[in-house]
Coordinates of C-alpha atoms in Angstrom, one line a residue:
M215 CA 264.3 118.8 -67.4
S216 CA 261.5 116.6 -66.4
S217 CA 259.3 115.5 -69.1
S218 CA 256.4 113.2 -66.4
T219 CA 253.5 115.4 -65.1
V220 CA 252.2 115.5 -61.3
R221 CA 250.1 113.2 -62.0
D222 CA 252.4 110.9 -63.6
V223 CA 254.5 110.4 -60.6
T224 CA 251.8 110.8 -58.0
F225 CA 250.6 107.6 -59.3
A226 CA 253.3 105.6 -59.6
L227 CA 253.5 106.8 -55.9
M228 CA 250.2 105.3 -55.3
R229 CA 251.5 102.0 -56.8
E230 CA 254.3 102.0 -55.0
L231 CA 252.9 102.6 -52.0
G232 CA 249.7 100.2 -52.7
L233 CA 247.2 102.5 -53.1
T234 CA 245.2 101.5 -55.7
T235 CA 241.5 101.3 -55.1
V236 CA 239.9 104.1 -54.6
F237 CA 236.3 105.1 -53.2
G238 CA 234.9 108.2 -53.9
N239 CA 231.8 110.3 -55.2
P240 CA 234.3 112.9 -58.1
G241 CA 233.0 115.8 -59.0
S242 CA 234.1 118.4 -61.1
T243 CA 236.9 119.3 -59.1
E244 CA 238.4 116.4 -59.0
E245 CA 237.9 115.4 -62.5
T246 CA 241.4 116.3 -63.4
F247 CA 242.3 113.6 -60.8
L248 CA 240.2 111.2 -62.8
K249 CA 241.3 111.0 -65.9
D250 CA 242.0 108.3 -68.4
F251 CA 241.9 106.0 -65.0
P252 CA 245.0 104.1 -64.7
K253 CA 243.5 101.0 -65.9
D254 CA 245.0 99.0 -63.3
F255 CA 243.8 101.4 -60.7
R256 CA 239.9 101.1 -59.1
Y257 CA 238.2 102.7 -58.0
I258 CA 235.0 102.7 -55.8
Q259 CA 232.0 104.6 -56.4
T260 CA 230.1 105.9 -54.0
L261 CA 226.9 108.3 -53.9
H262 CA 227.1 110.7 -51.4
E263 CA 231.2 110.8 -49.6
S264 CA 230.4 110.3 -46.6
S265 CA 229.8 106.8 -48.0
A266 CA 232.8 107.2 -49.5
V267 CA 234.9 107.1 -46.4
G268 CA 233.3 105.0 -44.5
A269 CA 233.2 102.2 -47.6
A270 CA 236.8 103.2 -47.5
D271 CA 236.9 103.3 -43.5
G272 CA 235.5 99.1 -43.9
Y273 CA 238.7 98.5 -46.3
A274 CA 241.4 100.1 -44.2
Q275 CA 240.4 98.3 -41.2
A276 CA 239.6 95.2 -42.7
T277 CA 243.4 94.7 -45.1
R278 CA 245.2 96.8 -42.6
R279 CA 246.8 98.4 -45.1
P280 CA 245.9 102.4 -45.1
V281 CA 243.3 103.7 -48.1
L282 CA 242.8 106.7 -50.2
V283 CA 239.6 108.1 -50.0
N284 CA 239.0 111.0 -53.0
V285 CA 235.6 113.4 -52.3
H286 CA 235.2 116.7 -54.2
T287 CA 235.6 120.2 -52.8
A288 CA 234.2 121.8 -49.6
A289 CA 230.6 120.6 -50.1
G290 CA 232.1 117.2 -50.5
L291 CA 234.2 117.4 -47.2
S292 CA 231.1 118.9 -45.1
N293 CA 228.8 115.7 -46.3
A294 CA 232.1 113.5 -45.4
M295 CA 232.8 115.2 -42.0
S296 CA 230.4 112.3 -40.0
N297 CA 233.2 109.4 -41.5
I298 CA 235.9 111.4 -40.9
M299 CA 235.0 112.7 -37.4
T300 CA 234.3 108.4 -37.3
A301 CA 237.1 107.0 -38.5
R302 CA 239.5 109.7 -36.3
M303 CA 237.7 107.7 -33.3
N304 CA 238.5 104.2 -35.5
K305 CA 241.6 104.9 -35.6
T306 CA 241.5 104.0 -39.5
P307 CA 244.4 105.4 -41.4
L308 CA 242.2 106.9 -44.6
I309 CA 243.5 109.4 -46.3
I310 CA 241.5 112.1 -48.0
T311 CA 241.7 114.4 -51.1
A312 CA 239.8 116.6 -52.3
G313 CA 240.3 119.2 -55.3
N314 CA 239.9 123.1 -55.1
Q315 CA 239.3 125.8 -57.8
T316 CA 242.2 126.1 -60.0
R317 CA 245.1 128.6 -58.4
N318 CA 244.6 131.3 -60.9
M319 CA 241.4 131.8 -59.5
L320 CA 241.9 131.1 -55.5
L321 CA 242.0 134.5 -54.3
M322 CA 238.9 135.3 -54.8
D323 CA 237.0 132.7 -52.9
P324 CA 235.2 131.5 -56.5
W325 CA 232.5 129.4 -57.0
L326 CA 233.0 125.3 -55.3
S327 CA 235.7 126.3 -54.0
N328 CA 237.2 125.7 -50.2
V329 CA 237.9 128.4 -48.9
D330 CA 240.0 127.9 -45.7
P331 CA 240.8 123.6 -47.0
T332 CA 242.9 123.1 -44.2
M333 CA 240.3 124.3 -41.6
L334 CA 237.3 122.7 -42.6
P335 CA 238.4 119.2 -42.1
R336 CA 240.0 119.9 -38.4
P337 CA 239.7 118.9 -35.3
W338 CA 238.6 115.4 -37.4
V339 CA 242.1 114.5 -39.2
K340 CA 245.3 114.4 -37.6
W341 CA 247.2 116.6 -40.6
S342 CA 245.8 118.9 -42.9
Y343 CA 247.6 121.0 -46.2
E344 CA 247.1 122.1 -49.7
P345 CA 250.4 122.0 -51.6
V346 CA 252.3 125.8 -51.9
R347 CA 253.3 124.3 -55.8
A348 CA 251.8 122.2 -58.0
Q349 CA 254.9 120.4 -57.9
D350 CA 255.5 119.6 -53.7
V351 CA 252.0 117.3 -54.7
P352 CA 253.5 114.1 -55.1
G353 CA 255.5 114.5 -51.4
A354 CA 252.4 115.6 -49.7
I355 CA 251.3 112.3 -50.6
M356 CA 253.8 110.8 -49.3
R357 CA 253.5 113.1 -46.5
A358 CA 250.2 112.1 -46.1
Y359 CA 250.7 108.9 -46.0
A360 CA 253.7 107.8 -43.3
A361 CA 251.1 110.6 -41.0
A362 CA 248.1 108.5 -41.6
L363 CA 249.8 105.2 -40.7
Q364 CA 252.1 106.4 -37.4
P365 CA 250.3 106.0 -34.2
P366 CA 247.7 106.5 -33.9
A367 CA 246.7 105.6 -36.7
G368 CA 243.8 108.1 -38.6
P369 CA 242.5 110.4 -41.4
V370 CA 244.6 112.7 -42.8
F371 CA 243.5 116.0 -45.5
L372 CA 245.5 117.2 -48.5
S373 CA 243.1 119.8 -51.3
L374 CA 245.1 120.3 -54.5
P375 CA 243.7 122.0 -57.1
L376 CA 242.3 120.4 -59.7
D377 CA 245.3 123.0 -62.4
D378 CA 248.0 121.1 -60.0
W379 CA 247.6 117.5 -62.2
D380 CA 249.1 118.6 -65.8
Q381 CA 252.2 120.5 -64.5
T382 CA 255.4 119.5 -65.2
A383 CA 257.3 117.5 -61.8
N384 CA 260.5 117.6 -60.3
G385 CA 262.3 114.3 -60.5
Q386 CA 260.2 111.2 -59.3
A387 CA 259.0 110.6 -56.2
V388 CA 260.6 109.2 -53.1
A389 CA 258.8 106.5 -51.8
R390 CA 259.7 106.1 -47.9
E391 CA 259.0 103.2 -45.0
V392 CA 257.7 104.4 -41.3
T393 CA 256.7 102.3 -38.0
R394 CA 252.9 101.6 -37.1
R395 CA 253.5 100.4 -34.0
V396 CA 255.2 102.4 -31.1
G397 CA 257.2 100.6 -28.1
P398 CA 256.6 100.5 -24.4
D399 CA 259.5 102.8 -22.1
P400 CA 261.2 99.3 -20.7
T401 CA 261.4 101.1 -17.4
R402 CA 257.8 102.5 -17.4
I403 CA 257.1 99.1 -18.5
A404 CA 259.1 97.5 -16.0
D405 CA 256.9 99.9 -12.9
F406 CA 254.4 98.6 -14.6
A407 CA 254.3 94.8 -14.2
Q408 CA 255.8 94.7 -11.4
A409 CA 253.1 96.7 -9.1
I410 CA 250.1 94.3 -11.3
S411 CA 251.6 91.5 -9.4
K412 CA 251.8 93.1 -6.3
A413 CA 248.0 93.9 -6.5
K414 CA 245.6 91.5 -4.4
D415 CA 243.2 92.6 -6.7
P416 CA 244.0 93.2 -10.0
V417 CA 241.2 93.7 -13.4
L418 CA 241.8 93.8 -16.9
I419 CA 239.8 96.3 -18.9
F420 CA 240.8 96.0 -22.7
G421 CA 240.0 97.5 -26.1
S422 CA 240.1 98.4 -29.4
D423 CA 243.4 99.0 -30.5
L424 CA 244.1 95.0 -29.8
C425 CA 241.6 93.7 -32.5
R426 CA 243.8 96.7 -34.6
A427 CA 247.1 95.2 -33.8
G428 CA 249.1 92.1 -35.5
G429 CA 249.0 91.0 -38.7
E430 CA 246.1 90.1 -40.6
G431 CA 243.3 88.9 -38.7
G432 CA 243.9 90.0 -34.9
R433 CA 244.5 86.4 -33.5
E434 CA 247.6 87.7 -32.5
G435 CA 245.9 91.1 -30.6
W436 CA 244.0 87.9 -29.3
Q437 CA 246.2 85.6 -28.2
A438 CA 248.0 87.8 -26.5
A439 CA 245.6 88.7 -24.1
I440 CA 244.3 85.9 -22.9
A441 CA 248.1 85.2 -22.3
L442 CA 247.7 87.8 -20.0
A443 CA 244.7 87.1 -18.3
E444 CA 245.7 83.1 -17.7
K445 CA 248.6 83.9 -16.3
L446 CA 247.1 86.8 -14.3
N447 CA 244.3 84.9 -13.4
V448 CA 242.2 87.3 -13.3
P449 CA 238.6 89.3 -14.8
V450 CA 239.1 90.8 -17.7
W451 CA 236.0 94.2 -18.8
A452 CA 235.7 95.9 -22.5
A453 CA 236.2 99.4 -21.8
P454 CA 233.3 101.0 -22.9
A455 CA 231.6 101.2 -25.8
S456 CA 234.1 98.6 -27.8
E457 CA 233.8 99.6 -30.9
R458 CA 235.6 96.1 -31.6
A459 CA 235.7 93.2 -29.2
P460 CA 239.3 92.6 -27.3
F461 CA 239.1 89.4 -25.8
P462 CA 237.0 86.0 -27.0
E463 CA 233.2 86.5 -25.1
T464 CA 232.8 83.0 -24.1
H465 CA 236.9 82.5 -22.7
P466 CA 236.3 81.9 -19.2
L467 CA 237.5 85.6 -17.6
Y468 CA 235.3 87.7 -19.9
V469 CA 233.0 89.6 -17.4
G470 CA 231.4 91.9 -20.6
G471 CA 231.1 95.9 -21.5
L472 CA 232.0 98.3 -18.5
P473 CA 229.5 100.9 -18.8
F474 CA 229.4 104.3 -20.3
A475 CA 228.7 106.2 -17.5
I476 CA 231.0 107.4 -14.9
G477 CA 228.9 106.3 -11.9
P478 CA 228.0 103.0 -12.9
L479 CA 231.9 102.2 -14.5
C480 CA 233.3 103.1 -10.7
D481 CA 231.3 100.6 -9.4
K482 CA 232.1 97.2 -11.8
L483 CA 235.6 98.6 -10.3
Q484 CA 234.3 98.0 -6.7
G485 CA 236.5 96.3 -4.6
H486 CA 239.9 95.5 -7.0
D487 CA 242.9 97.8 -6.3
L488 CA 244.8 98.2 -9.2
A489 CA 243.2 98.3 -13.7
V490 CA 244.7 97.9 -15.7
V491 CA 243.1 99.6 -19.5
I492 CA 244.9 98.8 -22.1
G493 CA 244.3 99.5 -25.5
A494 CA 241.8 101.9 -25.0
P495 CA 240.7 105.7 -23.4
V496 CA 240.3 105.8 -20.2
F497 CA 237.0 106.4 -20.9
R498 CA 234.4 106.1 -23.0
Y499 CA 231.4 108.5 -20.7
Y500 CA 227.6 109.1 -22.6
P501 CA 225.5 109.6 -20.6
Y502 CA 226.5 111.5 -17.8
V503 CA 225.4 110.5 -14.2
A504 CA 227.6 111.8 -11.5
G505 CA 229.8 109.0 -8.6
D506 CA 234.0 108.7 -8.5
Y507 CA 235.6 108.3 -12.0
I508 CA 236.9 105.3 -9.8
P509 CA 237.1 103.8 -6.4
Q510 CA 238.6 104.5 -3.1
G511 CA 242.1 102.7 -3.4
L512 CA 242.0 101.4 -6.7
R513 CA 244.8 102.9 -9.0
L514 CA 244.5 103.4 -12.2
L515 CA 247.2 101.6 -14.9
H516 CA 246.6 103.1 -18.8
I517 CA 248.6 101.9 -21.8
T518 CA 247.5 103.9 -24.6
D519 CA 249.6 104.9 -28.7
D520 CA 247.9 107.9 -28.5
P521 CA 249.3 111.1 -26.4
E522 CA 246.0 112.6 -26.3
E523 CA 244.1 109.9 -24.6
A524 CA 247.0 109.6 -22.3
A525 CA 247.2 113.9 -21.4
R526 CA 242.8 113.8 -21.1
A527 CA 242.8 110.6 -19.6
P528 CA 240.7 112.0 -15.9
V529 CA 242.9 109.2 -13.6
G530 CA 245.1 107.5 -14.2
D531 CA 249.2 106.6 -14.5
S532 CA 249.9 106.3 -17.8
L533 CA 252.4 104.6 -21.0
L534 CA 252.1 105.2 -24.4
S535 CA 252.8 102.1 -26.4
D536 CA 251.4 100.2 -28.5
A537 CA 249.0 97.3 -28.0
L538 CA 250.4 94.7 -28.8
L539 CA 253.5 95.5 -27.5
A540 CA 252.6 97.0 -24.1
V541 CA 250.8 93.3 -23.2
Q542 CA 253.8 91.1 -25.3
S543 CA 256.3 92.9 -22.9
L544 CA 254.4 93.5 -19.7
T545 CA 253.3 89.1 -20.1
P546 CA 256.7 87.4 -18.5
L547 CA 257.0 89.9 -16.5
V548 CA 255.1 90.3 -14.6
A549 CA 254.5 86.7 -11.2
S550 CA 251.9 84.3 -12.4
R551 CA 248.3 83.7 -9.6
H552 CA 247.4 80.2 -10.2
A553 CA 246.5 79.6 -6.7
K554 CA 243.0 79.2 -7.2
T555 CA 240.8 78.9 -10.3
L556 CA 239.0 82.4 -10.5
T557 CA 235.8 81.9 -10.6
V558 CA 233.7 84.9 -12.5
A559 CA 230.1 86.1 -13.7
S560 CA 230.0 87.0 -17.0
Q561 CA 226.9 90.0 -18.0
A562 CA 224.3 88.4 -19.8
H563 CA 224.5 91.5 -22.1
R564 CA 228.9 90.9 -22.7
M565 CA 230.5 93.4 -24.3
A566 CA 227.4 96.0 -25.1
P567 CA 227.4 99.0 -22.0
H568 CA 223.9 98.6 -21.0
P569 CA 222.1 95.3 -19.8
A570 CA 218.6 94.2 -22.1
P571 CA 215.1 95.8 -21.6
E572 CA 212.7 92.8 -20.3
E573 CA 212.0 90.4 -23.0
P574 CA 208.6 93.0 -24.5
E575 CA 205.5 91.1 -25.4
A576 CA 204.3 90.2 -28.6
A577 CA 202.6 92.2 -30.3
D578 CA 200.5 91.2 -33.4
G579 CA 202.5 87.5 -33.9
Q580 CA 205.6 91.1 -34.3
L581 CA 209.4 89.3 -33.4
S582 CA 211.1 90.1 -30.2
A583 CA 215.1 91.4 -30.9
L584 CA 216.3 89.1 -28.6
L585 CA 214.5 85.8 -30.7
L586 CA 215.1 88.1 -34.1
F587 CA 218.6 87.6 -33.5
D588 CA 218.7 84.5 -31.7
V589 CA 217.4 82.8 -35.3
L590 CA 220.4 84.9 -36.4
H591 CA 222.9 83.1 -35.1
E592 CA 221.0 80.2 -35.7
V593 CA 221.4 80.5 -39.1
M594 CA 224.3 82.3 -40.0
P595 CA 227.4 81.0 -40.4
A596 CA 230.0 80.7 -37.9
E597 CA 232.7 82.8 -39.5
T598 CA 230.3 85.0 -39.9
V599 CA 231.3 89.1 -39.6
L600 CA 229.3 90.7 -38.0
V601 CA 228.4 94.6 -38.6
E602 CA 225.9 96.7 -35.8
E603 CA 224.6 100.2 -36.2
S604 CA 221.4 100.0 -33.6
P605 CA 221.5 101.7 -30.8
S606 CA 219.2 100.9 -28.5
N607 CA 218.8 96.7 -29.7
V608 CA 223.2 96.3 -29.5
A609 CA 222.5 94.5 -25.6
Q610 CA 220.5 91.8 -27.4
L611 CA 222.9 91.4 -29.7
H612 CA 225.0 90.8 -27.8
R613 CA 223.7 88.7 -25.2
A614 CA 222.6 86.7 -28.5
W615 CA 225.8 86.0 -30.9
P616 CA 228.3 86.0 -28.5
I617 CA 232.0 87.2 -30.4
E618 CA 234.8 84.6 -30.4
T619 CA 237.0 84.9 -33.3
P620 CA 238.6 87.9 -33.7
D621 CA 237.5 89.9 -36.6
T622 CA 234.1 89.0 -36.8
F623 CA 232.3 92.1 -35.4
Y624 CA 232.5 96.3 -36.3
T625 CA 231.1 99.1 -34.9
F626 CA 231.5 102.9 -35.2
A627 CA 233.6 104.2 -32.5
S628 CA 232.0 108.0 -32.2
G629 CA 228.7 107.6 -31.7
S630 CA 227.3 109.4 -35.3
L631 CA 225.2 107.3 -37.3
G632 CA 225.8 106.3 -40.9
W633 CA 228.7 105.2 -40.6
N634 CA 228.1 100.6 -40.7
L635 CA 226.3 100.2 -44.3
P636 CA 228.5 102.4 -46.4
A637 CA 231.0 100.5 -44.2
S638 CA 230.0 96.2 -44.3
V639 CA 230.5 96.8 -48.4
G640 CA 234.0 97.8 -47.6
L641 CA 234.4 94.3 -45.5
A642 CA 232.7 93.1 -47.5
L643 CA 235.1 94.0 -50.7
S644 CA 237.6 93.0 -48.8
E645 CA 236.5 89.2 -48.2
R646 CA 236.3 89.2 -51.8
D647 CA 240.1 90.6 -52.6
S648 CA 242.4 88.1 -49.5
Q649 CA 239.9 85.6 -51.2
R650 CA 238.2 85.0 -47.5
N651 CA 234.9 85.4 -49.2
R652 CA 232.6 85.2 -44.9
P653 CA 229.4 86.5 -45.0
V654 CA 229.1 90.4 -44.0
L655 CA 226.0 90.8 -42.0
T656 CA 225.4 94.2 -40.9
V657 CA 221.8 94.7 -38.0
I658 CA 221.0 98.7 -38.3
G659 CA 218.0 99.8 -36.8
D660 CA 215.2 101.2 -39.0
G661 CA 216.3 105.1 -38.4
S662 CA 220.3 104.8 -38.7
F663 CA 219.8 102.4 -41.8
Q664 CA 218.5 106.0 -43.0
Y665 CA 222.0 107.9 -42.9
S666 CA 223.4 105.9 -45.5
V667 CA 221.1 104.6 -47.0
Q668 CA 222.4 105.4 -50.9
G669 CA 225.6 102.5 -49.8
L670 CA 223.3 99.9 -50.9
W671 CA 223.7 100.8 -54.2
T672 CA 227.6 100.9 -53.7
A673 CA 227.0 96.9 -52.8
A674 CA 224.6 96.2 -55.1
Q675 CA 226.2 97.1 -58.3
H676 CA 229.8 94.9 -57.2
D677 CA 227.7 92.2 -56.6
L678 CA 228.7 92.1 -53.2
Q679 CA 227.5 89.2 -50.8
I680 CA 226.1 91.6 -47.4
I681 CA 222.3 90.4 -45.8
F682 CA 221.4 94.1 -44.9
V683 CA 218.5 93.5 -41.8
V684 CA 217.0 96.2 -41.2
L685 CA 215.3 96.1 -37.5
R686 CA 211.7 98.1 -38.0
N687 CA 210.2 99.6 -34.8
D688 CA 209.2 102.9 -36.8
E689 CA 211.2 104.5 -33.3
Y690 CA 214.1 106.1 -33.0
A691 CA 213.9 103.8 -29.1
I692 CA 217.5 105.5 -28.4
L693 CA 216.0 108.4 -27.9
K694 CA 213.4 107.7 -25.7
S695 CA 215.6 105.8 -23.4
F696 CA 217.1 109.9 -23.0
A697 CA 213.9 110.7 -22.9
Q698 CA 213.5 108.4 -19.8
L699 CA 216.9 109.5 -18.2
E700 CA 216.9 113.2 -19.0
N701 CA 213.4 113.4 -17.2
T702 CA 212.8 115.1 -21.4
P703 CA 208.9 114.4 -21.3
N704 CA 206.9 115.2 -25.3
V705 CA 210.3 115.1 -27.1
P706 CA 209.3 115.3 -30.9
G707 CA 210.8 114.1 -33.6
L708 CA 211.1 110.2 -32.5
D709 CA 208.8 108.3 -34.1
L710 CA 209.5 107.3 -38.1
P711 CA 206.0 106.0 -39.4
G712 CA 205.9 105.1 -42.7
L713 CA 209.3 103.9 -44.5
D714 CA 209.4 101.1 -47.0
I715 CA 212.9 99.6 -46.3
A716 CA 212.1 97.0 -48.8
A717 CA 211.1 99.1 -51.2
L718 CA 214.6 101.1 -50.4
G719 CA 216.1 98.6 -50.9
K720 CA 215.1 97.1 -54.2
G721 CA 215.4 100.8 -55.6
Y722 CA 219.1 100.9 -55.3
G723 CA 219.5 97.0 -56.6
C724 CA 219.4 94.7 -53.9
A725 CA 216.9 92.0 -53.2
S726 CA 214.8 92.8 -51.3
V727 CA 212.4 91.5 -48.9
V728 CA 209.7 91.8 -45.6
A729 CA 210.0 88.9 -42.9
K730 CA 207.6 88.9 -40.5
T731 CA 208.8 85.8 -38.4
A732 CA 210.9 83.9 -37.4
D733 CA 211.0 81.0 -40.3
E734 CA 210.5 84.1 -42.5
V735 CA 213.9 85.4 -41.4
R736 CA 215.4 81.9 -41.0
A737 CA 214.6 81.8 -44.9
A738 CA 215.6 85.3 -46.2
C739 CA 218.8 84.5 -44.2
E740 CA 219.3 80.9 -46.7
A741 CA 218.5 82.3 -49.6
A742 CA 221.0 85.5 -49.4
L743 CA 223.4 82.7 -49.1
K744 CA 222.9 82.0 -51.4
R745 CA 222.5 84.7 -53.9
K746 CA 224.9 86.7 -55.8
G747 CA 225.0 90.3 -54.6
P748 CA 223.3 92.1 -51.6
T749 CA 220.1 91.0 -49.7
V750 CA 217.6 93.5 -47.0
I751 CA 216.2 92.0 -45.0
E752 CA 213.7 93.9 -42.9
V753 CA 212.0 93.0 -40.3
P754 CA 209.1 94.8 -37.8
I755 CA 210.3 93.5 -34.4
V756 CA 208.5 95.0 -30.9
P757 CA 209.2 98.6 -29.5
N758 CA 210.8 98.3 -26.7
V759 CA 212.5 101.4 -25.3
P760 CA 216.3 100.6 -23.8
P761 CA 217.7 101.5 -20.3
L762 CA 220.6 103.1 -20.8
I763 CA 222.6 102.2 -16.5

């Protein structure tokens, strides 16, 4: 008979699986899990559950390993939902756990209990479970680990009653290895290769899955994508609203990011007879602009590791496969197309889904977003990890800052604000753990900054070298863009007066400064690069409402 507790066995399993860094915000129903926290484990505390999930997401993406997140019961899980949704769309393997009330009281739906624990996080988790017995907790952790990793990777959820941990375990847990990649059907990939070889004017559309595939650093996915594109000698687009850069933006075959709307996207593909989408949905759309999904006479081939993506695609023939394995299989099978050198006209806004607005006239000497980004690109080291959550300025950012190295650009796949600030904490922690020690630059709007501002505290507590550049335009400019497109004048709540960004940063323990000129921005960044710990740089910019199509 085992004398080990459920807690002993579970922590031993977590050690074996490498789940020794736990992100969380503690609550009363989690303290039995956290008591006498082992010295070989590390607890990364955040001040809000959404920040815990965002930071864990950044860390998991950078390390390419599953990460455990511990949040409070129903209330904390509800707080975390926006970033759980983002983690699902980012395809990030997270094991999210929350305590629940003592089993002896669950029948009565007591205070601070998760009344329907498996339903609350749906549909944004791959698997949701509360063990029937305390002794099932270690096995549930193992199953959660396997489910989070298997393609398509994503978050899973476990509800764990607080009195389970001290129960006697049924022996030791068994750790298992599971695959995280699925290869293409040989017959289907051969058919795809034949269609590509026969096409007169094909085009490639790459998605973020190519960045996630392969080993640490992302180079394997980029190298495979480049090899296929160069053998075919065809234009390369990034899929709409890609959260990672799937292809070097200075490559001569790279065009840019496809627009985010049905009609304009179709227009960009005119003249091609075949489009091959690899590692992305078909397609992300918003706002709605009517039109055909694809031009008449164009055939679309779709390669994804997600059966749901394949099922919901409105057009195209799908193949289930890891993006990298599919590209590596296709490349030797397709015919080379080197009869002539292809000239591709790259769009100025590169991966951004919409063009940049015309440069505004300077007001009282304020910088424009484009001028600010030019300065940042000039002053920051080439190896900087760039994190972006400034929707109204994304076109100017990509115009000024081409992504030329894999795993150096991150943003959120969901469109739900509040991911990028805490994600940068996880990314910077990974930089330290891996000893790469690349600086992290987070470009964020003054509105976006408010959604997870408490993430600054965690960055400060761990002395992480993150530079938060906060663009202060005193408005939700992207919502003003939608108001123009949707013809909805006089919408309230689109202005943000009275924010003191630098004071907020200082209050959470960050070095903070207001920089109003190019020279001041340059000096602030240079000082931040020499400083231990995070820096908040508030930069007033000229307000400008971008076009959406």
